[in-house]
Coordinates of N, CA and C in Angstrom, one line a residue:
M1 N 29.2 -10.7 2.6 CA 28.7 -10.8 4.0 C 27.3 -10.2 4.1
L2 N 26.4 -10.9 4.7 CA 25.0 -10.5 4.8 C 24.8 -9.4 5.8
P3 N 24.1 -8.4 5.5 CA 23.9 -7.2 6.4 C 23.0 -7.7 7.6
P4 N 23.2 -7.0 8.8 CA 22.4 -7.4 9.9 C 20.9 -6.8 9.7
V5 N 20.0 -7.5 10.3 CA 18.6 -7.1 10.1 C 18.3 -6.1 11.3
K6 N 17.6 -5.0 10.9 CA 17.2 -4.0 11.9 C 15.7 -4.0 12.1
K7 N 15.3 -4.5 13.2 CA 13.9 -4.7 13.5 C 13.1 -3.4 13.4
E8 N 13.8 -2.3 13.8 CA 13.0 -1.0 13.8 C 12.6 -0.6 12.4
Y9 N 13.2 -1.1 11.4 CA 12.8 -0.8 10.0 C 11.9 -1.9 9.4
G10 N 11.5 -2.9 10.2 CA 10.6 -3.9 9.7 C 11.2 -4.7 8.6
Q11 N 12.5 -5.0 8.7 CA 13.2 -5.6 7.6 C 13.0 -7.1 7.6
H12 N 12.6 -7.6 6.4 CA 12.6 -9.1 6.1 C 13.0 -9.2 4.7
F13 N 14.3 -9.5 4.5 CA 14.9 -9.5 3.2 C 14.4 -10.8 2.4
L14 N 14.3 -10.6 1.1 CA 14.0 -11.7 0.2 C 15.2 -12.7 0.1
A15 N 15.0 -14.0 0.4 CA 16.1 -14.9 0.4 C 15.8 -16.1 -0.6
D16 N 14.7 -16.1 -1.3 CA 14.4 -17.1 -2.2 C 14.0 -16.5 -3.6
S17 N 14.9 -16.7 -4.5 CA 14.7 -16.0 -5.8 C 13.5 -16.6 -6.6
N18 N 13.0 -17.8 -6.2 CA 11.9 -18.4 -6.9 C 10.6 -17.5 -6.9
I19 N 10.5 -16.6 -5.9 CA 9.3 -15.8 -5.9 C 9.4 -14.7 -6.9
L20 N 10.6 -14.4 -7.5 CA 10.7 -13.3 -8.4 C 9.9 -13.5 -9.7
S21 N 9.8 -14.8 -10.2 CA 9.0 -15.0 -11.4 C 7.5 -14.7 -11.1
V22 N 7.0 -14.9 -9.9 CA 5.6 -14.6 -9.5 C 5.4 -13.1 -9.5
I23 N 6.4 -12.4 -9.0 CA 6.3 -10.9 -9.0 C 6.3 -10.4 -10.4
D24 N 7.2 -11.0 -11.3 CA 7.2 -10.6 -12.7 C 5.9 -10.7 -13.3
R25 N 5.2 -11.8 -13.1 CA 3.9 -12.1 -13.7 C 2.8 -11.1 -13.2
L26 N 2.8 -11.0 -11.8 CA 1.7 -10.1 -11.2 C 2.0 -8.7 -11.5
A27 N 3.2 -8.3 -11.6 CA 3.5 -6.9 -11.9 C 3.5 -6.5 -13.4
E28 N 3.3 -7.6 -14.2 CA 3.2 -7.4 -15.7 C 4.4 -6.5 -16.2
L29 N 5.6 -6.9 -15.8 CA 6.7 -6.1 -16.1 C 7.0 -6.0 -17.6
S30 N 7.3 -4.7 -18.1 CA 7.6 -4.5 -19.5 C 8.8 -3.6 -19.6
P31 N 9.5 -3.5 -20.7 CA 10.7 -2.8 -20.8 C 10.6 -1.3 -20.7
D32 N 9.3 -0.8 -20.8 CA 9.2 0.7 -20.7 C 8.7 1.1 -19.3
D33 N 8.6 0.2 -18.4 CA 8.2 0.5 -17.0 C 9.3 1.3 -16.3
I34 N 8.8 2.3 -15.5 CA 9.6 3.0 -14.5 C 9.1 2.6 -13.1
V35 N 9.9 1.8 -12.4 CA 9.4 1.1 -11.2 C 9.9 1.8 -9.9
L36 N 9.0 2.0 -9.0 CA 9.4 2.5 -7.7 C 9.4 1.3 -6.7
E37 N 10.6 1.0 -6.1 CA 10.7 0.0 -5.1 C 11.0 0.6 -3.8
I38 N 10.1 0.4 -2.8 CA 10.4 0.8 -1.5 C 11.0 -0.3 -0.6
G39 N 12.1 0.0 -0.1 CA 12.8 -1.0 0.8 C 13.5 -2.1 -0.1
P40 N 14.4 -1.7 -0.9 CA 15.2 -2.7 -1.7 C 16.0 -3.7 -0.9
G41 N 16.4 -3.3 0.3 CA 17.2 -4.2 1.1 C 18.5 -4.6 0.5
E42 N 18.7 -5.9 0.3 CA 20.0 -6.4 -0.2 C 20.0 -6.4 -1.8
G43 N 18.9 -6.0 -2.4 CA 18.9 -5.8 -3.8 C 18.5 -7.0 -4.7
V44 N 18.0 -8.0 -4.0 CA 17.6 -9.2 -4.8 C 16.5 -8.9 -5.8
L45 N 15.4 -8.3 -5.4 CA 14.4 -7.9 -6.3 C 14.8 -6.7 -7.2
T46 N 15.6 -5.8 -6.7 CA 16.1 -4.7 -7.4 C 16.9 -5.1 -8.7
R47 N 17.8 -6.0 -8.6 CA 18.6 -6.5 -9.7 C 17.7 -7.2 -10.7
Y48 N 16.7 -7.9 -10.3 CA 15.8 -8.6 -11.2 C 15.0 -7.6 -12.0
L49 N 14.5 -6.6 -11.3 CA 13.7 -5.5 -11.9 C 14.6 -4.7 -12.9
A50 N 15.8 -4.4 -12.5 CA 16.7 -3.6 -13.4 C 17.0 -4.2 -14.7
D51 N 17.0 -5.6 -14.7 CA 17.3 -6.3 -16.0 C 16.0 -6.3 -16.9
R52 N 14.9 -5.9 -16.4 CA 13.6 -6.0 -17.2 C 12.9 -4.8 -17.5
V53 N 13.2 -3.7 -16.8 CA 12.5 -2.4 -17.0 C 13.4 -1.3 -17.4
A54 N 12.8 -0.1 -17.7 CA 13.6 1.0 -18.2 C 14.4 1.6 -17.0
L55 N 13.8 1.7 -15.8 CA 14.5 2.3 -14.7 C 13.8 1.9 -13.4
V56 N 14.7 1.8 -12.4 CA 14.2 1.5 -11.0 C 14.6 2.6 -10.1
H57 N 13.6 3.1 -9.4 CA 13.9 4.1 -8.3 C 13.8 3.3 -7.0
G58 N 14.9 3.0 -6.3 CA 14.8 2.3 -5.0 C 14.9 3.4 -3.9
V59 N 14.0 3.2 -2.9 CA 14.0 4.1 -1.7 C 14.3 3.2 -0.5
E60 N 15.5 3.5 0.1 CA 16.0 2.7 1.2 C 16.3 3.6 2.4
I61 N 15.8 3.3 3.6 CA 16.1 4.1 4.8 C 17.4 3.7 5.5
D62 N 17.9 2.5 5.2 CA 19.0 1.9 5.9 C 20.3 2.2 5.1
R63 N 21.1 3.1 5.5 CA 22.4 3.5 4.8 C 23.4 2.3 4.8
D64 N 23.3 1.4 5.8 CA 24.2 0.3 5.8 C 24.1 -0.6 4.7
L65 N 22.9 -0.5 3.9 CA 22.7 -1.4 2.8 C 23.2 -0.8 1.5
E66 N 23.9 0.4 1.6 CA 24.4 1.0 0.3 C 25.3 0.1 -0.4
P67 N 26.3 -0.6 0.2 CA 27.2 -1.5 -0.6 C 26.4 -2.5 -1.4
H68 N 25.3 -2.9 -1.0 CA 24.5 -3.9 -1.7 C 23.7 -3.3 -2.9
L69 N 23.6 -2.0 -2.9 CA 22.7 -1.4 -3.9 C 23.5 -0.5 -4.9
R70 N 24.8 -0.3 -4.6 CA 25.6 0.5 -5.4 C 26.0 0.0 -6.7
D71 N 26.0 0.8 -7.7 CA 26.4 0.5 -9.1 C 25.6 -0.6 -9.8
I72 N 24.3 -0.6 -9.6 CA 23.4 -1.5 -10.3 C 22.9 -0.7 -11.5
D73 N 23.1 -1.2 -12.7 CA 22.6 -0.5 -13.9 C 21.1 -0.3 -13.8
N74 N 20.6 0.8 -14.3 CA 19.2 1.2 -14.4 C 18.6 1.4 -13.1
V75 N 19.4 1.7 -12.0 CA 18.8 1.9 -10.7 C 19.3 3.2 -10.1
V76 N 18.4 4.0 -9.6 CA 18.7 5.2 -8.8 C 18.2 4.9 -7.4
V77 N 19.1 5.0 -6.4 CA 18.8 4.8 -5.1 C 18.7 6.1 -4.3
H78 N 17.5 6.2 -3.6 CA 17.3 7.4 -2.8 C 17.3 6.9 -1.3
F79 N 18.2 7.5 -0.5 CA 18.2 7.1 0.9 C 17.4 8.0 1.7
G80 N 16.5 7.5 2.5 CA 15.7 8.2 3.4 C 14.4 7.5 3.7
D81 N 13.5 8.2 4.5 CA 12.2 7.6 4.8 C 11.2 7.8 3.7
A82 N 10.7 6.8 3.2 CA 9.8 6.9 2.0 C 8.5 7.7 2.3
L83 N 8.2 7.8 3.6 CA 7.0 8.6 4.0 C 7.3 10.1 4.1
E84 N 8.6 10.4 4.1 CA 9.0 11.8 4.2 C 9.6 12.4 2.9
L85 N 10.2 11.5 2.1 CA 10.8 12.0 0.8 C 9.8 12.4 -0.2
D86 N 10.2 13.2 -1.1 CA 9.5 13.4 -2.4 C 9.8 12.3 -3.3
L87 N 8.8 11.4 -3.5 CA 9.0 10.2 -4.3 C 9.0 10.6 -5.8
P88 N 9.7 9.8 -6.6 CA 9.7 10.2 -8.0 C 8.4 10.1 -8.7
A89 N 7.9 11.2 -9.2 CA 6.6 11.3 -9.8 C 6.5 10.5 -11.2
E90 N 7.6 10.2 -11.8 CA 7.6 9.5 -13.0 C 7.4 8.0 -12.9
A91 N 7.4 7.5 -11.7 CA 7.2 6.0 -11.6 C 5.8 5.6 -12.1
T92 N 5.8 4.5 -12.9 CA 4.5 4.0 -13.4 C 4.1 2.8 -12.7
K93 N 4.9 2.1 -11.9 CA 4.5 0.9 -11.1 C 5.2 1.0 -9.8
L94 N 4.5 0.5 -8.8 CA 5.2 0.3 -7.5 C 5.3 -1.2 -7.3
V95 N 6.5 -1.7 -7.2 CA 6.8 -3.1 -7.1 C 7.8 -3.3 -5.9
A96 N 7.4 -3.9 -4.9 CA 8.2 -3.9 -3.7 C 7.8 -5.0 -2.7
N97 N 8.8 -5.4 -1.9 CA 8.6 -6.2 -0.7 C 8.6 -5.1 0.4
L98 N 7.4 -4.6 0.7 CA 7.3 -3.5 1.6 C 7.6 -3.8 3.0
P99 N 8.4 -2.9 3.7 CA 8.7 -3.1 5.1 C 7.3 -3.1 5.8
Y100 N 7.2 -4.1 6.8 CA 5.9 -4.3 7.4 C 5.4 -3.1 8.1
N101 N 6.3 -2.3 8.7 CA 5.8 -1.2 9.5 C 5.3 0.1 8.8
V102 N 5.5 0.1 7.4 CA 5.1 1.3 6.7 C 4.2 0.9 5.4
A103 N 3.9 -0.4 5.3 CA 3.2 -0.9 4.1 C 1.9 -0.2 3.8
T104 N 1.1 -0.1 4.8 CA -0.3 0.5 4.6 C -0.2 2.0 4.3
P105 N 0.5 2.8 5.0 CA 0.6 4.2 4.7 C 1.2 4.5 3.3
I106 N 2.2 3.7 2.9 CA 2.9 3.9 1.6 C 1.8 3.6 0.5
V107 N 1.1 2.6 0.6 CA 0.1 2.3 -0.4 C -1.0 3.4 -0.4
V108 N -1.5 3.7 0.7 CA -2.6 4.8 0.8 C -2.1 6.1 0.2
E109 N -0.9 6.5 0.6 CA -0.4 7.8 0.1 C -0.1 7.8 -1.4
S110 N 0.3 6.7 -1.9 CA 0.7 6.6 -3.3 C -0.5 6.7 -4.2
L111 N -1.7 6.4 -3.7 CA -2.9 6.4 -4.5 C -3.2 7.8 -5.2
D112 N -2.9 8.8 -4.4 CA -3.2 10.2 -4.9 C -1.9 11.0 -5.1
E113 N -0.9 10.7 -4.3 CA 0.4 11.4 -4.3 C 1.2 11.0 -5.5
L114 N 1.0 9.8 -6.1 CA 1.8 9.4 -7.2 C 0.8 9.0 -8.3
P115 N 0.2 9.9 -9.0 CA -0.9 9.7 -9.9 C -0.5 8.9 -11.2
N116 N 0.9 8.9 -11.5 CA 1.3 8.2 -12.7 C 1.5 6.7 -12.4
I117 N 1.4 6.2 -11.2 CA 1.5 4.8 -10.9 C 0.1 4.2 -11.4
R118 N 0.3 3.2 -12.3 CA -0.9 2.6 -12.8 C -1.1 1.1 -12.3
L119 N 0.0 0.6 -11.7 CA -0.1 -0.8 -11.2 C 0.8 -0.9 -9.9
W120 N 0.2 -1.6 -8.9 CA 0.9 -1.9 -7.7 C 1.1 -3.5 -7.6
C121 N 2.3 -3.9 -7.3 CA 2.5 -5.3 -6.9 C 3.4 -5.3 -5.7
V122 N 2.8 -5.6 -4.5 CA 3.4 -5.4 -3.3 C 3.4 -6.7 -2.4
M123 N 4.5 -7.0 -1.8 CA 4.5 -8.1 -0.8 C 4.3 -7.4 0.6
V124 N 3.2 -7.9 1.3 CA 2.8 -7.4 2.6 C 2.4 -8.5 3.5
Q125 N 2.2 -8.2 4.7 CA 1.6 -9.2 5.6 C 0.2 -9.7 5.1
R126 N -0.1 -10.9 5.3 CA -1.3 -11.5 4.7 C -2.5 -10.7 5.2
E127 N -2.6 -10.3 6.4 CA -3.7 -9.6 6.9 C -3.9 -8.2 6.3
V128 N -2.7 -7.6 5.9 CA -2.8 -6.3 5.2 C -3.3 -6.5 3.8
A129 N -2.8 -7.6 3.1 CA -3.3 -7.9 1.8 C -4.8 -8.1 1.8
D130 N -5.3 -8.9 2.8 CA -6.7 -9.1 2.9 C -7.5 -7.8 3.1
R131 N -6.9 -6.9 3.8 CA -7.6 -5.7 4.2 C -7.8 -4.8 3.0
F132 N -6.8 -4.8 2.0 CA -6.9 -3.9 0.9 C -8.3 -4.2 0.1
F133 N -8.7 -5.4 0.0 CA -9.9 -5.7 -0.8 C -11.0 -6.4 0.0
A134 N -11.0 -6.1 1.3 CA -12.0 -6.7 2.2 C -13.4 -6.2 1.8
S135 N -14.4 -7.0 2.1 CA -15.8 -6.6 1.8 C -16.4 -5.8 3.0
P136 N -17.4 -4.9 2.7 CA -18.1 -4.2 3.8 C -18.7 -5.2 4.8
G137 N -18.7 -4.8 6.0 CA -19.3 -5.6 7.1 C -18.4 -6.6 7.7
T138 N -17.1 -6.8 7.1 CA -16.2 -7.8 7.6 C -15.2 -7.1 8.6
K139 N -14.6 -7.9 9.4 CA -13.7 -7.3 10.4 C -12.5 -6.6 9.7
A140 N -12.0 -7.2 8.6 CA -10.9 -6.6 7.9 C -11.2 -5.3 7.2
Y141 N -12.4 -5.0 7.0 CA -12.8 -3.8 6.2 C -12.6 -2.6 7.0
G142 N -11.9 -1.6 6.4 CA -11.6 -0.4 7.1 C -11.3 0.7 6.1
A143 N -10.7 1.8 6.6 CA -10.5 3.0 5.7 C -9.6 2.6 4.6
V144 N -8.5 1.8 4.8 CA -7.6 1.5 3.7 C -8.4 0.7 2.6
S145 N -9.3 -0.2 3.0 CA -10.1 -1.0 2.1 C -10.9 0.0 1.2
V146 N -11.5 1.0 1.8 CA -12.4 1.9 1.0 C -11.5 2.7 0.0
L147 N -10.4 3.2 0.5 CA -9.6 4.1 -0.3 C -8.9 3.3 -1.5
V148 N -8.4 2.1 -1.2 CA -7.8 1.3 -2.3 C -8.9 0.9 -3.3
Q149 N -10.0 0.5 -2.8 CA -11.1 0.0 -3.8 C -11.7 1.2 -4.6
L150 N -11.7 2.4 -4.1 CA -12.2 3.5 -4.8 C -11.3 3.9 -6.0
V151 N -10.0 3.5 -5.9 CA -9.0 3.9 -6.9 C -8.6 2.7 -7.8
C152 N -8.7 1.5 -7.2 CA -8.1 0.3 -7.9 C -9.0 -0.9 -8.0
E153 N -8.6 -1.8 -8.9 CA -9.2 -3.1 -8.9 C -8.1 -4.2 -8.7
R154 N -8.4 -5.2 -8.0 CA -7.4 -6.2 -7.8 C -7.2 -7.1 -9.0
T155 N -5.9 -7.3 -9.4 CA -5.6 -8.1 -10.5 C -4.9 -9.4 -10.2
G156 N -4.4 -9.6 -9.0 CA -3.6 -10.8 -8.7 C -3.4 -10.9 -7.2
F157 N -3.3 -12.2 -6.7 CA -3.1 -12.5 -5.3 C -2.3 -13.8 -5.2
H158 N -1.3 -13.8 -4.4 CA -0.4 -15.0 -4.3 C 0.1 -15.1 -2.8
P159 N -0.4 -16.2 -2.1 CA 0.2 -16.4 -0.7 C 1.7 -16.7 -0.8
V160 N 2.4 -16.2 0.2 CA 3.9 -16.4 0.1 C 4.3 -17.1 1.4
S161 N 5.1 -18.1 1.2 CA 5.7 -18.9 2.4 C 6.6 -18.0 3.2
R162 N 6.6 -18.3 4.5 CA 7.5 -17.5 5.4 C 9.0 -17.9 5.1
T163 N 9.3 -19.0 4.4 CA 10.6 -19.4 4.1 C 11.3 -18.5 3.1
V164 N 10.6 -17.7 2.4 CA 11.3 -16.9 1.3 C 12.0 -15.7 1.9
F165 N 11.9 -15.4 3.2 CA 12.4 -14.2 3.9 C 13.6 -14.6 4.8
R166 N 14.5 -13.6 5.0 CA 15.5 -13.6 6.0 C 15.4 -12.4 6.8
P167 N 15.1 -12.4 8.1 CA 14.8 -13.6 8.9 C 13.3 -14.0 8.6
R168 N 13.0 -15.3 9.0 CA 11.7 -15.8 8.7 C 10.7 -15.0 9.7
P169 N 9.7 -14.4 9.1 CA 8.7 -13.7 9.9 C 7.8 -14.6 10.7
N170 N 7.1 -14.0 11.7 CA 6.2 -14.8 12.5 C 4.8 -14.7 12.0
V171 N 4.6 -14.0 10.8 CA 3.3 -13.9 10.2 C 3.3 -14.3 8.8
D172 N 2.2 -14.6 8.3 CA 2.1 -15.0 6.8 C 2.1 -13.7 6.0
S173 N 2.5 -13.9 4.7 CA 2.6 -12.8 3.8 C 1.9 -13.2 2.5
A174 N 1.7 -12.1 1.7 CA 1.1 -12.4 0.4 C 1.5 -11.3 -0.6
L175 N 1.6 -11.7 -1.9 CA 1.7 -10.7 -2.9 C 0.3 -10.3 -3.4
V176 N 0.1 -9.0 -3.5 CA -1.2 -8.6 -4.0 C -0.9 -7.5 -5.1
A177 N -1.6 -7.7 -6.2 CA -1.5 -6.7 -7.3 C -2.8 -6.1 -7.6
F178 N -2.7 -4.8 -7.9 CA -4.0 -4.0 -8.3 C -3.6 -2.9 -9.2
R179 N -4.6 -2.6 -10.1 CA -4.5 -1.6 -11.1 C -5.4 -0.4 -10.9
R180 N -4.8 0.8 -11.2 CA -5.6 2.0 -11.1 C -6.7 2.0 -12.1
V181 N -7.9 2.4 -11.6 CA -9.0 2.5 -12.5 C -9.5 4.0 -12.6
G182 N -9.1 4.8 -11.6 CA -9.5 6.2 -11.6 C -9.5 6.7 -10.2
L183 N -9.4 8.1 -10.1 CA -9.5 8.7 -8.8 C -10.8 9.5 -8.7
P184 N -11.6 9.2 -7.7 CA -12.9 9.9 -7.6 C -12.7 11.4 -7.5
E185 N -13.8 12.1 -8.0 CA -13.8 13.5 -7.9 C -13.7 14.0 -6.5
D186 N -12.9 15.1 -6.3 CA -12.7 15.6 -4.9 C -12.2 14.6 -4.0
Y187 N -11.2 13.8 -4.4 CA -10.7 12.7 -3.7 C -10.2 13.1 -2.3
A188 N -9.5 14.2 -2.2 CA -9.0 14.7 -0.9 C -10.1 14.8 0.1
R189 N -11.2 15.3 -0.2 CA -12.3 15.4 0.7 C -12.9 14.0 1.0
V190 N -13.0 13.2 0.0 CA -13.5 11.8 0.3 C -12.6 11.1 1.2
K191 N -11.3 11.2 1.0 CA -10.3 10.6 1.9 C -10.4 11.1 3.3
K192 N -10.6 12.4 3.5 CA -10.8 12.9 4.9 C -12.1 12.3 5.5
I193 N -13.2 12.2 4.8 CA -14.4 11.6 5.4 C -14.2 10.2 5.7
V194 N -13.6 9.4 4.8 CA -13.3 8.0 5.1 C -12.5 7.8 6.3
T195 N -11.4 8.5 6.4 CA -10.5 8.4 7.6 C -11.2 8.7 8.9
A196 N -12.0 9.8 8.8 CA -12.8 10.2 10.0 C -13.9 9.2 10.4
A197 N -14.5 8.6 9.3 CA -15.6 7.6 9.6 C -15.1 6.4 10.3
F198 N -13.9 6.0 10.1 CA -13.3 4.8 10.7 C -12.5 5.1 11.9
A199 N -12.4 6.4 12.3 CA -11.5 6.8 13.4 C -12.0 6.2 14.7
H200 N -13.3 6.0 14.8 CA -13.9 5.5 16.1 C -14.9 4.4 15.6
R201 N -14.3 3.2 15.3 CA -15.1 2.1 14.7 C -16.3 1.7 15.5
R202 N -16.3 1.8 16.8 CA -17.4 1.3 17.6 C -18.5 2.3 17.7
K203 N -18.3 3.5 17.2 CA -19.3 4.5 17.3 C -20.1 4.5 16.0
T204 N -21.3 5.1 16.1 CA -22.1 5.3 14.9 C -21.3 6.2 14.0
L205 N -21.6 6.2 12.7 CA -20.9 7.0 11.8 C -21.0 8.5 12.1
P206 N -22.2 9.0 12.4 CA -22.3 10.5 12.8 C -21.4 10.8 14.0
N207 N -21.4 9.9 15.0 CA -20.6 10.2 16.2 C -19.1 10.2 15.8
S208 N -18.7 9.2 15.0 CA -17.3 9.1 14.6 C -16.8 10.4 13.8
L209 N -17.7 10.8 12.9 CA -17.4 12.0 12.1 C -17.2 13.2 13.0
E210 N -18.1 13.3 14.0 CA -18.1 14.5 14.9 C -16.8 14.4 15.8
L211 N -16.6 13.3 16.3 CA -15.4 13.1 17.2 C -14.1 13.4 16.4
A212 N -14.1 13.1 15.2 CA -12.9 13.3 14.3 C -12.8 14.7 13.8
G213 N -13.9 15.5 14.0 CA -13.9 16.9 13.6 C -14.2 17.1 12.1
A214 N -14.8 16.1 11.5 CA -15.1 16.1 10.0 C -16.5 16.7 9.8
A215 N -17.4 16.5 10.7 CA -18.8 17.0 10.5 C -19.6 16.9 11.8
S216 N -20.6 17.7 12.0 CA -21.4 17.6 13.2 C -22.3 16.3 13.0
R217 N -22.8 15.8 14.2 CA -23.7 14.7 14.2 C -25.0 15.0 13.3
V218 N -25.5 16.2 13.5 CA -26.7 16.5 12.7 C -26.5 16.5 11.2
A219 N -25.4 17.1 10.8 CA -25.0 17.2 9.4 C -24.8 15.8 8.8
A220 N -24.1 15.0 9.6 CA -23.8 13.6 9.2 C -25.1 12.8 9.0
A221 N -26.0 12.9 10.0 CA -27.2 12.2 10.0 C -28.1 12.6 8.8
D222 N -28.1 13.9 8.5 CA -28.8 14.4 7.3 C -28.2 13.9 6.0
A223 N -26.9 13.9 6.0 CA -26.2 13.4 4.8 C -26.5 11.9 4.6
L224 N -26.5 11.1 5.6 CA -26.8 9.7 5.6 C -28.2 9.5 5.0
A225 N -29.1 10.3 5.6 CA -30.5 10.2 5.1 C -30.6 10.5 3.6
A226 N -29.8 11.4 3.1 CA -29.8 11.8 1.7 C -29.3 10.7 0.8
I227 N -28.4 9.8 1.4 CA -28.0 8.6 0.5 C -28.7 7.3 0.9
G228 N -29.8 7.5 1.7 CA -30.6 6.3 2.0 C -30.1 5.4 3.1
R229 N -29.3 6.0 4.0 CA -28.8 5.3 5.2 C -29.3 5.8 6.5
D230 N -29.5 4.9 7.5 CA -29.9 5.3 8.8 C -28.8 6.0 9.6
A231 N -29.2 6.9 10.5 CA -28.2 7.6 11.3 C -27.4 6.7 12.2
N232 N -28.0 5.5 12.5 CA -27.3 4.6 13.5 C -26.3 3.6 12.8
V233 N -26.1 3.8 11.5 CA -25.2 3.0 10.8 C -23.7 3.2 11.2
R234 N -22.9 2.2 11.1 CA -21.5 2.3 11.4 C -20.7 2.3 10.0
A235 N -19.5 2.8 10.1 CA -18.7 3.0 8.9 C -18.5 1.7 8.1
E236 N -18.3 0.6 8.8 CA -18.0 -0.6 8.0 C -19.2 -1.2 7.2
A237 N -20.4 -0.6 7.4 CA -21.6 -1.1 6.6 C -21.6 -0.4 5.3
L238 N -20.9 0.7 5.1 CA -21.0 1.4 3.8 C -20.0 0.9 2.8
A239 N -20.5 0.7 1.5 CA -19.6 0.3 0.4 C -18.8 1.5 0.0
P240 N -17.6 1.3 -0.7 CA -16.8 2.4 -1.1 C -17.5 3.5 -1.8
P241 N -18.4 3.2 -2.8 CA -19.0 4.3 -3.6 C -20.0 5.1 -2.7
E242 N -20.5 4.5 -1.6 CA -21.3 5.3 -0.7 C -20.6 6.4 0.0
F243 N -19.3 6.2 0.2 CA -18.5 7.2 0.9 C -18.3 8.4 0.0
V244 N -18.2 8.2 -1.3 CA -18.2 9.3 -2.3 C -19.5 10.1 -2.2
A245 N -20.6 9.4 -2.2 CA -21.9 10.0 -2.1 C -22.1 10.8 -0.8
L246 N -21.5 10.2 0.3 CA -21.6 10.8 1.6 C -20.8 12.1 1.6
A247 N -19.6 12.1 1.1 CA -18.8 13.3 1.1 C -19.5 14.4 0.3
K248 N -20.1 14.0 -0.8 CA -20.8 15.0 -1.6 C -22.0 15.6 -0.9
A249 N -22.7 14.7 -0.2 CA -23.9 15.1 0.6 C -23.5 16.1 1.8
L250 N -22.3 15.9 2.3 CA -21.9 16.7 3.4 C -21.3 18.1 3.0
Q251 N -21.2 18.3 1.7 CA -20.7 19.6 1.2 C -21.7 20.8 1.5

């Protein structure tokens, strides 16, 4: 019997196993991988992963799905909110059909909170996938773009039909894969500056930083001048490495 879908959890279960081979390729699965899967749902991807890797840690918020996830070899299921649990630090890859409502914060927090993850392969809304590697100056470019690009490089992208899900979503989806290349020095401070810079997108960067409590307008303008930028610039104009330089100039 299929479990009911709970909209409050952003559930869209995988219903077409043909997409699994694409996930396998983009995730570069190998027998020594320890995979973190957020939102295993009915366990379609979970079982596929469990047959191919050393261990799968599944994190599921919906207790009603326990019968579908029980007694799968090579799988440890953690029930709870992935944004509140202490996620397994041993995970080397994050491979998941991420629930729509938590996809972005899960990816952002995993960049520094789970330093052993070296590769991500996630199914997300198409607009979220585009946002991860958007270019400066585009509408899609934002704080998540900067943070992901400071830590990772994209290794794969695959549009996904709405028909692979149950229920069928009203938005397009995509698989996006990216590999860790390194964490910038003083990343926590850089992250704070990036988040503050985009907190008020329509404001100039000094105004946004001051409104967010990250720096005064004067200090921000001086720091921008130090990296060769005008005080009237907005956050979306800066490339990811410029935010590292800006954070350093603001010290």
